PDB file of C-alpha atoms in Angstrom:
ATOM      1  CA  UNK A  10     -38.616  15.455 -16.967  1.00 41.00           C
ATOM      2  CA  UNK A  11     -35.473  16.205 -18.802  1.00 44.00           C
ATOM      3  CA  UNK A  12     -32.253  14.607 -19.837  1.00 47.00           C
ATOM      4  CA  UNK A  13     -28.973  15.618 -18.246  1.00 42.00           C
ATOM      5  CA  UNK A  14     -25.753  14.912 -20.213  1.00 41.00           C
ATOM      6  CA  UNK A  15     -22.387  15.361 -18.778  1.00 45.00           C
ATOM      7  CA  UNK A  16     -19.183  15.536 -20.677  1.00 42.00           C
ATOM      8  CA  UNK A  17     -16.375  14.016 -18.605  1.00 43.00           C
ATOM      9  CA  UNK A  18     -12.699  13.770 -19.537  1.00 42.00           C
ATOM     10  CA  UNK A  19     -10.989  10.739 -18.092  1.00 46.00           C
ATOM     11  CA  UNK A  20      -7.733  11.054 -16.240  1.00 53.00           C
ATOM     12  CA  UNK A  21      -6.387   8.008 -14.525  1.00 54.00           C
ATOM     13  CA  UNK A  22      -3.712   9.080 -12.050  1.00 59.00           C
ATOM     14  CA  UNK A  23      -0.565   6.881 -11.822  1.00 59.00           C
ATOM     15  CA  UNK A  24       1.131   8.907  -9.124  1.00 66.00           C
ATOM     16  CA  UNK A  25      -0.444   9.423  -5.742  1.00 72.00           C
ATOM     17  CA  UNK A  26       1.189  12.824  -5.207  1.00 76.00           C
ATOM     18  CA  UNK A  27      -0.331  14.090  -8.527  1.00 77.00           C
ATOM     19  CA  UNK A  28      -3.775  12.654  -7.599  1.00 75.00           C
ATOM     20  CA  UNK A  29      -3.658  14.384  -4.125  1.00 78.00           C
ATOM     21  CA  UNK A  30      -2.676  17.577  -5.695  1.00 81.00           C
ATOM     22  CA  UNK A  31      -5.086  17.606  -8.581  1.00 80.00           C
ATOM     23  CA  UNK A  32      -8.279  16.161  -7.101  1.00 80.00           C
ATOM     24  CA  UNK A  33     -10.348  18.338  -4.704  1.00 78.00           C
ATOM     25  CA  UNK A  34     -13.005  15.948  -3.507  1.00 81.00           C
ATOM     26  CA  UNK A  35     -12.087  12.387  -3.033  1.00 82.00           C
ATOM     27  CA  UNK A  36      -8.664  12.700  -1.346  1.00 85.00           C
ATOM     28  CA  UNK A  37     -10.416  14.697   1.439  1.00 86.00           C
ATOM     29  CA  UNK A  38     -13.390  12.340   1.619  1.00 85.00           C
ATOM     30  CA  UNK A  39     -11.222   9.216   1.652  1.00 86.00           C
ATOM     31  CA  UNK A  40      -8.867  10.659   4.278  1.00 89.00           C
ATOM     32  CA  UNK A  41      -6.016  10.209   1.855  1.00 87.00           C
ATOM     33  CA  UNK A  42      -4.139  13.398   2.759  1.00 87.00           C
ATOM     34  CA  UNK A  43      -1.887  12.447   5.639  1.00 87.00           C
ATOM     35  CA  UNK A  44      -1.753  15.787   7.425  1.00 89.00           C
ATOM     36  CA  UNK A  45      -5.494  16.430   6.919  1.00 89.00           C
ATOM     37  CA  UNK A  46      -7.110  13.172   8.058  1.00 91.00           C
ATOM     38  CA  UNK A  47     -10.521  13.798   9.546  1.00 90.00           C
ATOM     39  CA  UNK A  48     -11.289  11.569  12.552  1.00 92.00           C
ATOM     40  CA  UNK A  49     -14.955  12.449  12.221  1.00 91.00           C
ATOM     41  CA  UNK A  50     -15.211  10.913   8.739  1.00 88.00           C
ATOM     42  CA  UNK A  51     -13.750   7.646   9.975  1.00 92.00           C
ATOM     43  CA  UNK A  52     -15.996   7.628  13.015  1.00 92.00           C
ATOM     44  CA  UNK A  53     -19.164   8.300  11.030  1.00 91.00           C
ATOM     45  CA  UNK A  54     -18.203   5.894   8.194  1.00 89.00           C
ATOM     46  CA  UNK A  55     -17.294   3.025  10.564  1.00 91.00           C
ATOM     47  CA  UNK A  56     -20.553   3.570  12.485  1.00 91.00           C
ATOM     48  CA  UNK A  57     -22.653   2.355   9.515  1.00 91.00           C
ATOM     49  CA  UNK A  58     -24.779  -0.710  10.219  1.00 91.00           C
ATOM     50  CA  UNK A  59     -23.974  -2.047   6.794  1.00 92.00           C
ATOM     51  CA  UNK A  60     -22.101  -0.861   3.669  1.00 92.00           C
ATOM     52  CA  UNK A  61     -23.178  -2.336   0.410  1.00 93.00           C
ATOM     53  CA  UNK A  62     -20.539  -1.686  -2.304  1.00 94.00           C
ATOM     54  CA  UNK A  63     -21.819  -2.586  -5.812  1.00 94.00           C
ATOM     55  CA  UNK A  64     -19.472  -3.196  -8.641  1.00 95.00           C
ATOM     56  CA  UNK A  65     -20.874  -3.214 -12.180  1.00 95.00           C
ATOM     57  CA  UNK A  66     -19.213  -5.838 -14.379  1.00 95.00           C
ATOM     58  CA  UNK A  67     -19.417  -3.711 -17.508  1.00 94.00           C
ATOM     59  CA  UNK A  68     -18.618  -0.319 -15.856  1.00 92.00           C
ATOM     60  CA  UNK A  69     -16.999   2.099 -18.261  1.00 90.00           C
ATOM     61  CA  UNK A  70     -17.089   5.115 -15.971  1.00 90.00           C
ATOM     62  CA  UNK A  71     -15.216   3.773 -12.975  1.00 87.00           C
ATOM     63  CA  UNK A  72     -11.704   2.634 -14.038  1.00 86.00           C
ATOM     64  CA  UNK A  73     -10.805   0.162 -12.787  1.00 90.00           C
ATOM     65  CA  UNK A  74     -14.310  -0.997 -12.019  1.00 92.00           C
ATOM     66  CA  UNK A  75     -12.962  -2.357  -8.689  1.00 93.00           C
ATOM     67  CA  UNK A  76     -12.842   1.283  -7.396  1.00 91.00           C
ATOM     68  CA  UNK A  77     -16.541   0.654  -6.516  1.00 92.00           C
ATOM     69  CA  UNK A  78     -15.210  -1.644  -3.815  1.00 94.00           C
ATOM     70  CA  UNK A  79     -12.263   0.675  -2.933  1.00 92.00           C
ATOM     71  CA  UNK A  80      -9.894  -1.385  -5.032  1.00 90.00           C
ATOM     72  CA  UNK A  81      -7.291   0.363  -7.122  1.00 87.00           C
ATOM     73  CA  UNK A  82      -3.952   0.093  -8.969  1.00 82.00           C
ATOM     74  CA  UNK A  83      -0.680   0.105  -7.080  1.00 84.00           C
ATOM     75  CA  UNK A  84       0.905   3.581  -7.007  1.00 76.00           C
ATOM     76  CA  UNK A  85       2.614   4.145 -10.425  1.00 73.00           C
ATOM     77  CA  UNK A  86       1.198   1.145 -12.157  1.00 75.00           C
ATOM     78  CA  UNK A  87      -1.843  -0.003 -14.023  1.00 82.00           C
ATOM     79  CA  UNK A  88      -1.454  -3.789 -13.146  1.00 86.00           C
ATOM     80  CA  UNK A  89      -2.523  -5.580 -11.130  1.00 92.00           C
ATOM     81  CA  UNK A  90      -5.729  -4.148  -9.626  1.00 91.00           C
ATOM     82  CA  UNK A  91      -5.379  -4.404  -5.889  1.00 93.00           C
ATOM     83  CA  UNK A  92      -8.439  -5.691  -3.900  1.00 94.00           C
ATOM     84  CA  UNK A  93      -9.510  -3.251  -1.281  1.00 94.00           C
ATOM     85  CA  UNK A  94      -7.856  -5.281   1.480  1.00 97.00           C
ATOM     86  CA  UNK A  95      -4.388  -4.667  -0.109  1.00 95.00           C
ATOM     87  CA  UNK A  96      -4.777  -0.860  -0.382  1.00 93.00           C
ATOM     88  CA  UNK A  97      -3.276   1.578   2.063  1.00 92.00           C
ATOM     89  CA  UNK A  98      -6.756   3.089   2.596  1.00 92.00           C
ATOM     90  CA  UNK A  99      -7.889  -0.270   3.938  1.00 96.00           C
ATOM     91  CA  UNK A 100      -4.732  -1.519   5.676  1.00 96.00           C
ATOM     92  CA  UNK A 101      -4.239   1.845   7.572  1.00 95.00           C
ATOM     93  CA  UNK A 102      -8.058   2.129   8.004  1.00 96.00           C
ATOM     94  CA  UNK A 103      -8.197   5.714   6.888  1.00 94.00           C
ATOM     95  CA  UNK A 104     -11.955   5.842   6.662  1.00 93.00           C
ATOM     96  CA  UNK A 105     -13.063   2.878   8.752  1.00 94.00           C
ATOM     97  CA  UNK A 106     -13.482   0.418   5.840  1.00 95.00           C
ATOM     98  CA  UNK A 107     -11.299  -2.224   7.522  1.00 97.00           C
ATOM     99  CA  UNK A 108     -13.169  -1.717  10.809  1.00 96.00           C
ATOM    100  CA  UNK A 109     -16.542  -2.296   9.011  1.00 96.00           C
ATOM    101  CA  UNK A 110     -15.212  -5.295   7.016  1.00 97.00           C
ATOM    102  CA  UNK A 111     -13.740  -7.005  10.079  1.00 97.00           C
ATOM    103  CA  UNK A 112     -17.062  -6.542  11.839  1.00 97.00           C
ATOM    104  CA  UNK A 113     -18.747  -8.277   8.901  1.00 96.00           C
ATOM    105  CA  UNK A 114     -20.654  -5.048   7.917  1.00 95.00           C
ATOM    106  CA  UNK A 115     -19.369  -4.685   4.262  1.00 95.00           C
ATOM    107  CA  UNK A 116     -21.109  -6.463   1.470  1.00 95.00           C
ATOM    108  CA  UNK A 117     -19.075  -6.686  -1.738  1.00 96.00           C
ATOM    109  CA  UNK A 118     -21.571  -7.189  -4.575  1.00 95.00           C
ATOM    110  CA  UNK A 119     -20.964  -7.620  -8.288  1.00 96.00           C
ATOM    111  CA  UNK A 120     -23.755  -7.298 -10.688  1.00 95.00           C
ATOM    112  CA  UNK A 121     -24.183  -7.392 -14.540  1.00 95.00           C
ATOM    113  CA  UNK A 122     -24.478  -4.188 -16.388  1.00 93.00           C
ATOM    114  CA  UNK A 123     -22.858  -0.751 -16.972  1.00 92.00           C
ATOM    115  CA  UNK A 124     -22.275   2.032 -14.449  1.00 92.00           C
ATOM    116  CA  UNK A 125     -25.395   2.378 -12.193  1.00 88.00           C
ATOM    117  CA  UNK A 126     -27.343   0.083 -14.481  1.00 89.00           C
ATOM    118  CA  UNK A 127     -28.758  -2.045 -11.701  1.00 89.00           C
ATOM    119  CA  UNK A 128     -31.647  -4.235 -12.526  1.00 90.00           C
ATOM    120  CA  UNK A 129     -34.845  -4.095 -10.392  1.00 88.00           C
ATOM    121  CA  UNK A 130     -34.200  -7.702  -9.335  1.00 91.00           C
ATOM    122  CA  UNK A 131     -30.647  -6.968  -8.267  1.00 92.00           C
ATOM    123  CA  UNK A 132     -31.878  -3.885  -6.406  1.00 89.00           C
ATOM    124  CA  UNK A 133     -34.474  -5.890  -4.541  1.00 90.00           C
ATOM    125  CA  UNK A 134     -31.911  -8.547  -3.714  1.00 92.00           C
ATOM    126  CA  UNK A 135     -28.899  -6.430  -2.701  1.00 92.00           C
ATOM    127  CA  UNK A 136     -30.210  -3.017  -1.653  1.00 89.00           C
ATOM    128  CA  UNK A 137     -33.755  -3.157  -0.405  1.00 88.00           C
ATOM    129  CA  UNK A 138     -33.063  -5.527   2.521  1.00 88.00           C
ATOM    130  CA  UNK A 139     -30.769  -2.835   3.985  1.00 84.00           C
ATOM    131  CA  UNK A 140     -33.382  -0.065   3.617  1.00 83.00           C
ATOM    132  CA  UNK A 141     -35.939  -1.570   5.959  1.00 71.00           C
ATOM    133  CA  UNK A 142     -37.120   0.625   8.768  1.00 63.00           C
ATOM    134  CA  UNK A 143     -36.642  -1.767  11.698  1.00 57.00           C
ATOM    135  CA  UNK A 144     -39.029   0.135  13.944  1.00 51.00           C
ATOM    136  CA  UNK A 145     -42.012  -0.320  11.688  1.00 50.00           C
ATOM    137  CA  UNK A 146     -40.688  -2.992   9.277  1.00 45.00           C
ATOM    138  CA  UNK A 147     -41.675  -0.778   6.371  1.00 47.00           C
ATOM    139  CA  UNK A 148     -39.272  -0.609   3.390  1.00 44.00           C
ATOM    140  CA  UNK A 149     -38.082   2.754   2.110  1.00 47.00           C
ATOM    141  CA  UNK A 150     -38.800   3.452  -1.505  1.00 50.00           C
ATOM    142  CA  UNK A 151     -35.722   5.310  -2.816  1.00 52.00           C
ATOM    143  CA  UNK A 152     -34.738   5.478  -6.458  1.00 55.00           C
ATOM    144  CA  UNK A 153     -31.058   5.628  -7.592  1.00 54.00           C
ATOM    145  CA  UNK A 154     -31.635   9.295  -8.556  1.00 57.00           C
ATOM    146  CA  UNK A 155     -32.727   9.993  -5.066  1.00 60.00           C
ATOM    147  CA  UNK A 156     -29.574   8.389  -3.664  1.00 59.00           C
ATOM    148  CA  UNK A 157     -27.428  10.185  -6.170  1.00 60.00           C
ATOM    149  CA  UNK A 158     -29.092  13.548  -5.265  1.00 62.00           C
ATOM    150  CA  UNK A 159     -28.315  13.110  -1.554  1.00 59.00           C
ATOM    151  CA  UNK A 160     -24.752  12.007  -2.387  1.00 62.00           C
ATOM    152  CA  UNK A 161     -24.319  15.159  -4.518  1.00 62.00           C
ATOM    153  CA  UNK A 162     -25.672  17.402  -1.739  1.00 59.00           C
ATOM    154  CA  UNK A 163     -23.381  15.807   0.902  1.00 59.00           C
ATOM    155  CA  UNK A 164     -20.356  16.187  -1.338  1.00 62.00           C
ATOM    156  CA  UNK A 165     -21.042  19.819  -2.086  1.00 63.00           C
ATOM    157  CA  UNK A 166     -21.610  20.428   1.599  1.00 61.00           C
ATOM    158  CA  UNK A 167     -18.352  18.798   2.575  1.00 58.00           C
ATOM    159  CA  UNK A 168     -16.441  21.094   0.205  1.00 60.00           C
ATOM    160  CA  UNK A 169     -18.377  24.128   1.375  1.00 59.00           C
ATOM    161  CA  UNK A 170     -19.738  24.747  -2.121  1.00 55.00           C
ATOM    162  CA  UNK A 171     -23.063  26.368  -2.930  1.00 48.00           C
ATOM    163  CA  UNK A 172     -22.806  26.434  -6.644  1.00 46.00           C
ATOM    164  CA  UNK A 173     -22.393  23.521  -9.088  1.00 44.00           C
ATOM    165  CA  UNK A 174     -18.959  21.802  -9.053  1.00 42.00           C
ATOM    166  CA  UNK A 175     -17.055  19.183 -10.933  1.00 42.00           C
ATOM    167  CA  UNK A 176     -16.120  16.336  -8.693  1.00 41.00           C
ATOM    168  CA  UNK A 177     -13.072  14.293  -9.547  1.00 38.00           C
ATOM    169  CA  UNK A 178     -12.264  10.695  -8.720  1.00 38.00           C
ATOM    170  CA  UNK A 179      -9.114   8.749  -9.356  1.00 40.00           C
ATOM    171  CA  UNK A 180     -10.772   7.609 -12.555  1.00 38.00           C
ATOM    172  CA  UNK A 181     -11.994  11.097 -13.603  1.00 34.00           C
TER     173      UNK A 181
END
């Protein structure tokens, strides 16, 4: 077992055009590029049975922390933080978040702690119920590192990358 450290430089984009130009991963994944919207992303995302979005109250990685719920600043400003329902991504339903939310399939959860510092109790309360295998009523045993590994693999695959890559978010 080893320790992996990552040095990340924070850049918070104020201008949507600069964000779309500078970031390679999230604008594509979030269908934020108007002439490159992918209907398959929206179809797959909106077909989820449930989406549990967890915001960590002391998050110092995601800025603003509300990005965990797809909230963000208005274009060109750092105040106020818009709730997800007031963003264009939601209002125009670029990825199907609005569709999921209106169907009651989005759970907005706020927990104590720093980035990805979820307690076992909160994990059991907010995540485990959605990991149940309904056919056998057995609960899947996934760790956060397993989930992050799968997410990393999907992200690299989406970008057609076979080597390590730096992924950017609005907060990175």
